[in-house]
Structures are given as structure tokens and as C-alpha cells.
Tab-separated table of C-alpha atoms in Angstrom:
chain	number	residue	atom	x	y	z
A	4	MET	CA	-0.525	22.075	-10.042
A	5	ALA	CA	3.131	22.252	-11.071
A	6	LYS	CA	4.330	20.265	-14.043
A	7	GLY	CA	5.279	16.727	-13.115
A	8	TRP	CA	8.723	15.240	-13.563
A	9	LEU	CA	10.153	11.784	-13.932
A	10	VAL	CA	13.197	11.073	-11.767
A	11	VAL	CA	14.969	8.041	-13.210
A	12	ILE	CA	17.318	6.314	-10.769
A	13	SER	CA	19.786	4.047	-12.504
A	14	GLY	CA	23.095	2.342	-11.855
A	15	PRO	CA	24.737	-1.055	-11.681
A	16	SER	CA	23.098	-4.023	-10.025
A	17	GLY	CA	23.701	-3.885	-6.274
A	18	VAL	CA	24.459	-0.151	-6.093
A	19	GLY	CA	21.335	0.606	-4.058
A	20	LYS	CA	18.893	1.965	-6.669
A	21	THR	CA	15.783	0.497	-5.080
A	22	THR	CA	16.779	1.465	-1.541
A	23	VAL	CA	17.473	5.061	-2.609
A	24	ALA	CA	14.219	5.245	-4.618
A	25	LYS	CA	12.193	3.969	-1.665
A	26	ARG	CA	13.844	6.451	0.695
A	27	LEU	CA	13.133	9.341	-1.701
A	28	CYS	CA	9.526	8.215	-1.917
A	29	SER	CA	9.097	8.162	1.840
A	30	GLN	CA	8.802	11.935	1.464
A	31	PRO	CA	5.594	13.589	0.244
A	32	SER	CA	7.299	15.303	-2.730
A	33	PHE	CA	7.769	11.988	-4.538
A	34	VAL	CA	5.818	8.944	-5.663
A	35	ARG	CA	7.378	5.682	-6.782
A	36	VAL	CA	6.152	3.800	-9.792
A	37	MET	CA	6.801	0.116	-9.555
A	38	THR	CA	8.414	-1.631	-12.477
A	39	ALA	CA	7.540	-5.137	-13.632
A	40	THR	CA	9.786	-8.155	-14.053
A	41	THR	CA	9.674	-11.826	-14.914
A	42	ARG	CA	12.480	-12.737	-12.527
A	43	PRO	CA	11.475	-14.572	-9.364
A	44	PRO	CA	11.318	-12.507	-6.169
A	45	ARG	CA	14.304	-12.605	-3.839
A	46	SER	CA	13.656	-13.799	-0.296
A	47	ASN	CA	13.201	-10.249	0.998
A	48	GLU	CA	10.934	-9.059	-1.849
A	49	THR	CA	7.162	-8.894	-2.057
A	50	ASN	CA	4.979	-8.708	-5.141
A	51	GLY	CA	3.354	-5.293	-5.327
A	52	ARG	CA	5.887	-3.698	-2.986
A	53	ASP	CA	9.219	-4.263	-4.701
A	54	TYR	CA	8.175	-5.187	-8.238
A	55	ASP	CA	5.151	-6.364	-10.093
A	56	PHE	CA	6.333	-9.949	-10.568
A	57	LEU	CA	4.750	-11.285	-13.767
A	58	SER	CA	4.900	-14.526	-15.685
A	59	ARG	CA	6.782	-14.295	-18.971
A	60	GLU	CA	3.507	-14.898	-20.797
A	61	ARG	CA	1.735	-12.021	-19.011
A	62	PHE	CA	4.708	-9.716	-19.541
A	63	GLU	CA	4.867	-10.490	-23.267
A	64	GLU	CA	1.113	-9.874	-23.475
A	65	GLY	CA	1.709	-6.441	-21.903
A	66	ILE	CA	4.391	-5.695	-24.493
A	67	ALA	CA	2.012	-6.643	-27.307
A	68	LYS	CA	-0.683	-4.378	-25.845
A	69	GLY	CA	1.737	-1.425	-25.505
A	70	GLU	CA	1.464	-1.315	-21.708
A	71	PHE	CA	5.147	-0.452	-21.133
A	72	LEU	CA	7.001	2.793	-21.820
A	73	GLU	CA	10.158	0.735	-22.094
A	74	HIS	CA	11.157	-2.860	-21.593
A	75	ALA	CA	14.341	-4.861	-21.821
A	76	THR	CA	15.812	-8.287	-21.255
A	77	ILE	CA	18.440	-8.237	-18.523
A	78	PHE	CA	20.319	-11.346	-17.461
A	79	GLY	CA	17.584	-13.446	-19.117
A	80	ASN	CA	14.623	-11.772	-17.398
A	81	LEU	CA	12.206	-9.169	-18.741
A	82	TYR	CA	11.885	-5.790	-17.009
A	83	GLY	CA	9.565	-2.939	-17.929
A	84	THR	CA	8.078	0.380	-16.851
A	85	PRO	CA	4.281	0.667	-16.940
A	86	LYS	CA	3.070	3.428	-19.245
A	87	LYS	CA	-0.232	4.246	-17.544
A	88	SER	CA	1.228	4.812	-14.069
A	89	ILE	CA	4.003	7.134	-15.248
A	90	GLU	CA	1.948	9.229	-17.649
A	91	GLY	CA	-0.892	9.637	-15.140
A	92	ALA	CA	1.390	10.710	-12.309
A	93	ILE	CA	3.298	13.203	-14.485
A	94	ALA	CA	0.018	14.631	-15.770
A	95	ALA	CA	-1.052	15.074	-12.130
A	96	GLY	CA	2.086	17.149	-11.469
A	97	LYS	CA	3.912	14.583	-9.353
A	98	ARG	CA	7.647	13.893	-9.042
A	99	VAL	CA	7.700	10.286	-10.140
A	100	VAL	CA	10.633	8.097	-9.129
A	101	VAL	CA	11.429	4.956	-11.056
A	102	ASP	CA	14.508	2.798	-10.558
A	103	ILE	CA	15.565	1.034	-13.735
A	104	ASP	CA	18.666	-0.271	-15.453
A	105	SER	CA	20.825	1.798	-17.807
A	106	GLN	CA	19.193	0.437	-20.944
A	107	GLY	CA	15.777	1.465	-19.622
A	108	ALA	CA	17.088	4.910	-18.673
A	109	ARG	CA	18.290	5.489	-22.240
A	110	SER	CA	14.873	4.425	-23.515
A	111	MET	CA	13.156	6.857	-21.138
A	112	ARG	CA	15.395	9.695	-22.339
A	113	ALA	CA	14.386	8.942	-25.937
A	114	LEU	CA	10.670	9.269	-25.070
A	115	GLY	CA	11.031	12.985	-24.420
A	116	LEU	CA	9.238	12.978	-21.065
A	117	PRO	CA	10.153	15.722	-18.576
A	118	ALA	CA	12.842	13.696	-16.851
A	119	VAL	CA	16.075	13.951	-14.959
A	120	LEU	CA	18.295	10.889	-15.147
A	121	VAL	CA	20.316	10.081	-12.016
A	122	PHE	CA	23.125	7.538	-12.131
A	123	ILE	CA	24.286	6.050	-8.841
A	124	VAL	CA	27.847	4.764	-8.642
A	125	PRO	CA	29.376	2.681	-5.868
A	126	PRO	CA	32.288	4.077	-3.860
A	127	SER	CA	34.422	1.379	-5.525
A	128	LEU	CA	34.040	-1.855	-7.468
A	129	GLU	CA	35.273	-3.713	-4.388
A	130	GLU	CA	32.397	-2.226	-2.382
A	131	LEU	CA	29.924	-3.146	-5.125
A	132	LYS	CA	31.227	-6.721	-5.070
A	133	ARG	CA	30.791	-6.793	-1.287
A	134	ARG	CA	27.190	-5.546	-1.603
A	135	LEU	CA	26.352	-8.108	-4.281
A	136	GLU	CA	27.883	-10.899	-2.217
A	137	GLY	CA	25.901	-9.689	0.800
A	138	ARG	CA	22.619	-10.273	-1.051
A	139	ASN	CA	23.449	-14.008	-1.169
A	140	THR	CA	21.690	-14.272	-4.539
A	141	GLU	CA	24.666	-14.522	-6.867
A	142	GLY	CA	26.756	-17.495	-7.858
A	143	GLU	CA	30.361	-16.875	-8.919
A	144	THR	CA	29.479	-16.700	-12.644
A	145	SER	CA	26.563	-14.349	-12.045
A	146	LEU	CA	28.643	-12.157	-9.740
A	147	ARG	CA	31.418	-11.870	-12.328
A	148	ARG	CA	28.870	-11.057	-15.065
A	149	ARG	CA	27.247	-8.339	-12.937
A	150	LEU	CA	30.605	-6.750	-12.075
A	151	GLU	CA	31.612	-6.702	-15.748
A	152	ALA	CA	28.260	-5.120	-16.628
A	153	ALA	CA	28.789	-2.571	-13.823
A	154	GLN	CA	32.099	-1.453	-15.307
A	155	ALA	CA	30.466	-0.930	-18.705
A	156	GLU	CA	27.545	0.985	-17.150
A	157	ILE	CA	29.828	3.216	-15.080
A	158	ALA	CA	31.816	4.025	-18.221
A	159	ARG	CA	28.604	5.465	-19.724
A	160	SER	CA	27.561	7.463	-16.640
A	161	GLY	CA	28.354	10.701	-18.486
A	162	GLU	CA	25.088	10.215	-20.407
A	163	TYR	CA	23.154	11.093	-17.233
A	164	ASP	CA	22.097	14.469	-15.880
A	165	VAL	CA	23.340	13.683	-12.365
A	166	VAL	CA	25.940	11.221	-11.072
A	167	VAL	CA	25.937	10.480	-7.336
A	168	THR	CA	28.190	8.170	-5.317
A	169	ASN	CA	26.256	5.971	-2.885
A	170	ARG	CA	28.416	5.889	0.237
A	171	THR	CA	25.368	6.075	2.524
A	172	VAL	CA	21.699	6.058	1.570
A	173	GLU	CA	20.988	9.229	3.564
A	174	GLN	CA	23.728	11.236	1.843
A	175	THR	CA	22.781	9.885	-1.576
A	176	VAL	CA	19.161	10.967	-1.092
A	177	THR	CA	20.302	14.409	0.090
A	178	ASP	CA	22.620	14.746	-2.924
A	179	ILE	CA	19.793	13.849	-5.319
A	180	GLU	CA	17.392	16.284	-3.638
A	181	ASP	CA	20.011	19.061	-3.848
A	182	GLU	CA	20.468	18.406	-7.570
A	183	LEU	CA	16.701	18.451	-8.152
A	184	LYS	CA	16.413	21.756	-6.284
A	185	LYS	CA	19.155	23.261	-8.488
A	186	ARG	CA	17.036	22.290	-11.503
A	187	ALA	CA	13.835	23.680	-9.918
A	188	ILE	CA	12.258	20.229	-9.996
A	189	LEU	CA	11.773	20.128	-6.240
């Protein structure tokens, strides 16, 4: 079987990382590896479908046991990428999609795995604000903090292999697939 690849989808909170990753993984060429978090699920999220929602104690136990390829604290919650799932899927020759924050993407790059890092940007900061407000999960302070973080993340988008603007999910997925084909990953 062909050598597997890790496709890291990253970008600011609210840009559509998870939606794009799920849409990519609806195709047989890709598999999605679920990340873990200690944050509580949003009203539209399900444990085992969107994230592996863990208690802080269980997450910290996983860190101590070396179960994560990378982990970080973001807005007070722990997030991490499970080592076993990624390494097994890559070894099996799969195109593994994981959607993680920018800090996690930099950590993945440092691991030296066969990976392409994709950064998704919003069409504008105004549109990103609209999307975040539409989730109805952010207070004014949290919204402001996420928008400030987004500006800092976008400023570092040049560290990625591919930068794609998410105007529509369909076009974003097509753009990512085209870039992967250019690199002979797909």
C-alpha cells in the first residue's frame, strides 16, 4: 500500500476546521482521527463523533503515559492528538486528517511525520466574528480573545504548506484536494 500521510487542518477558532475535516473524510481517500479535549461539549457535539471528551484527570493521565503526539492548553482547556491512532493509520498507508490548533500543528511538524499542514483562513475577520457569534457559545470577552488570537494565527500562516480561504466548505475541500494532488499525496 502507498505510504500514508498526515493532513493537518488548522486555523483560527470558528474558521470551519472541523466541518472541512469531516467533509474531506466523507470520501474514501481519507480517515479522520479524533482529537481529545477537556472542554465540555457544545450543544451540537457528541462524544466520540466530534471529540473524545475527557476529564482533566484522565487527560493528564494520558499525557503521563505518553498517549498523545502533541497536547496543548487552549483557552484553559487541554487538547491533544492520540499517538496510537495516527501512527497506526499512517503505517497502514492512509491519508489521515486531523483538525488541530496552530500550536498543535507546529508540534506535529516538529515530529517529522509525513505531513502536509493546511491553514484555513476566513474571508475576513468580520466574517469570522459573524461565524463565532453564530455558534452562540461565546461571551463578549471570549469572542474578543478568540478574534485577537485569530489575528496572531493568521499572521503566522506562512509557516504552513498550504493556505486556503474558506468561503464555502465545498470550494475549500476542492482547493485542499487540488493541493494534495499537486504534491502526489492524493
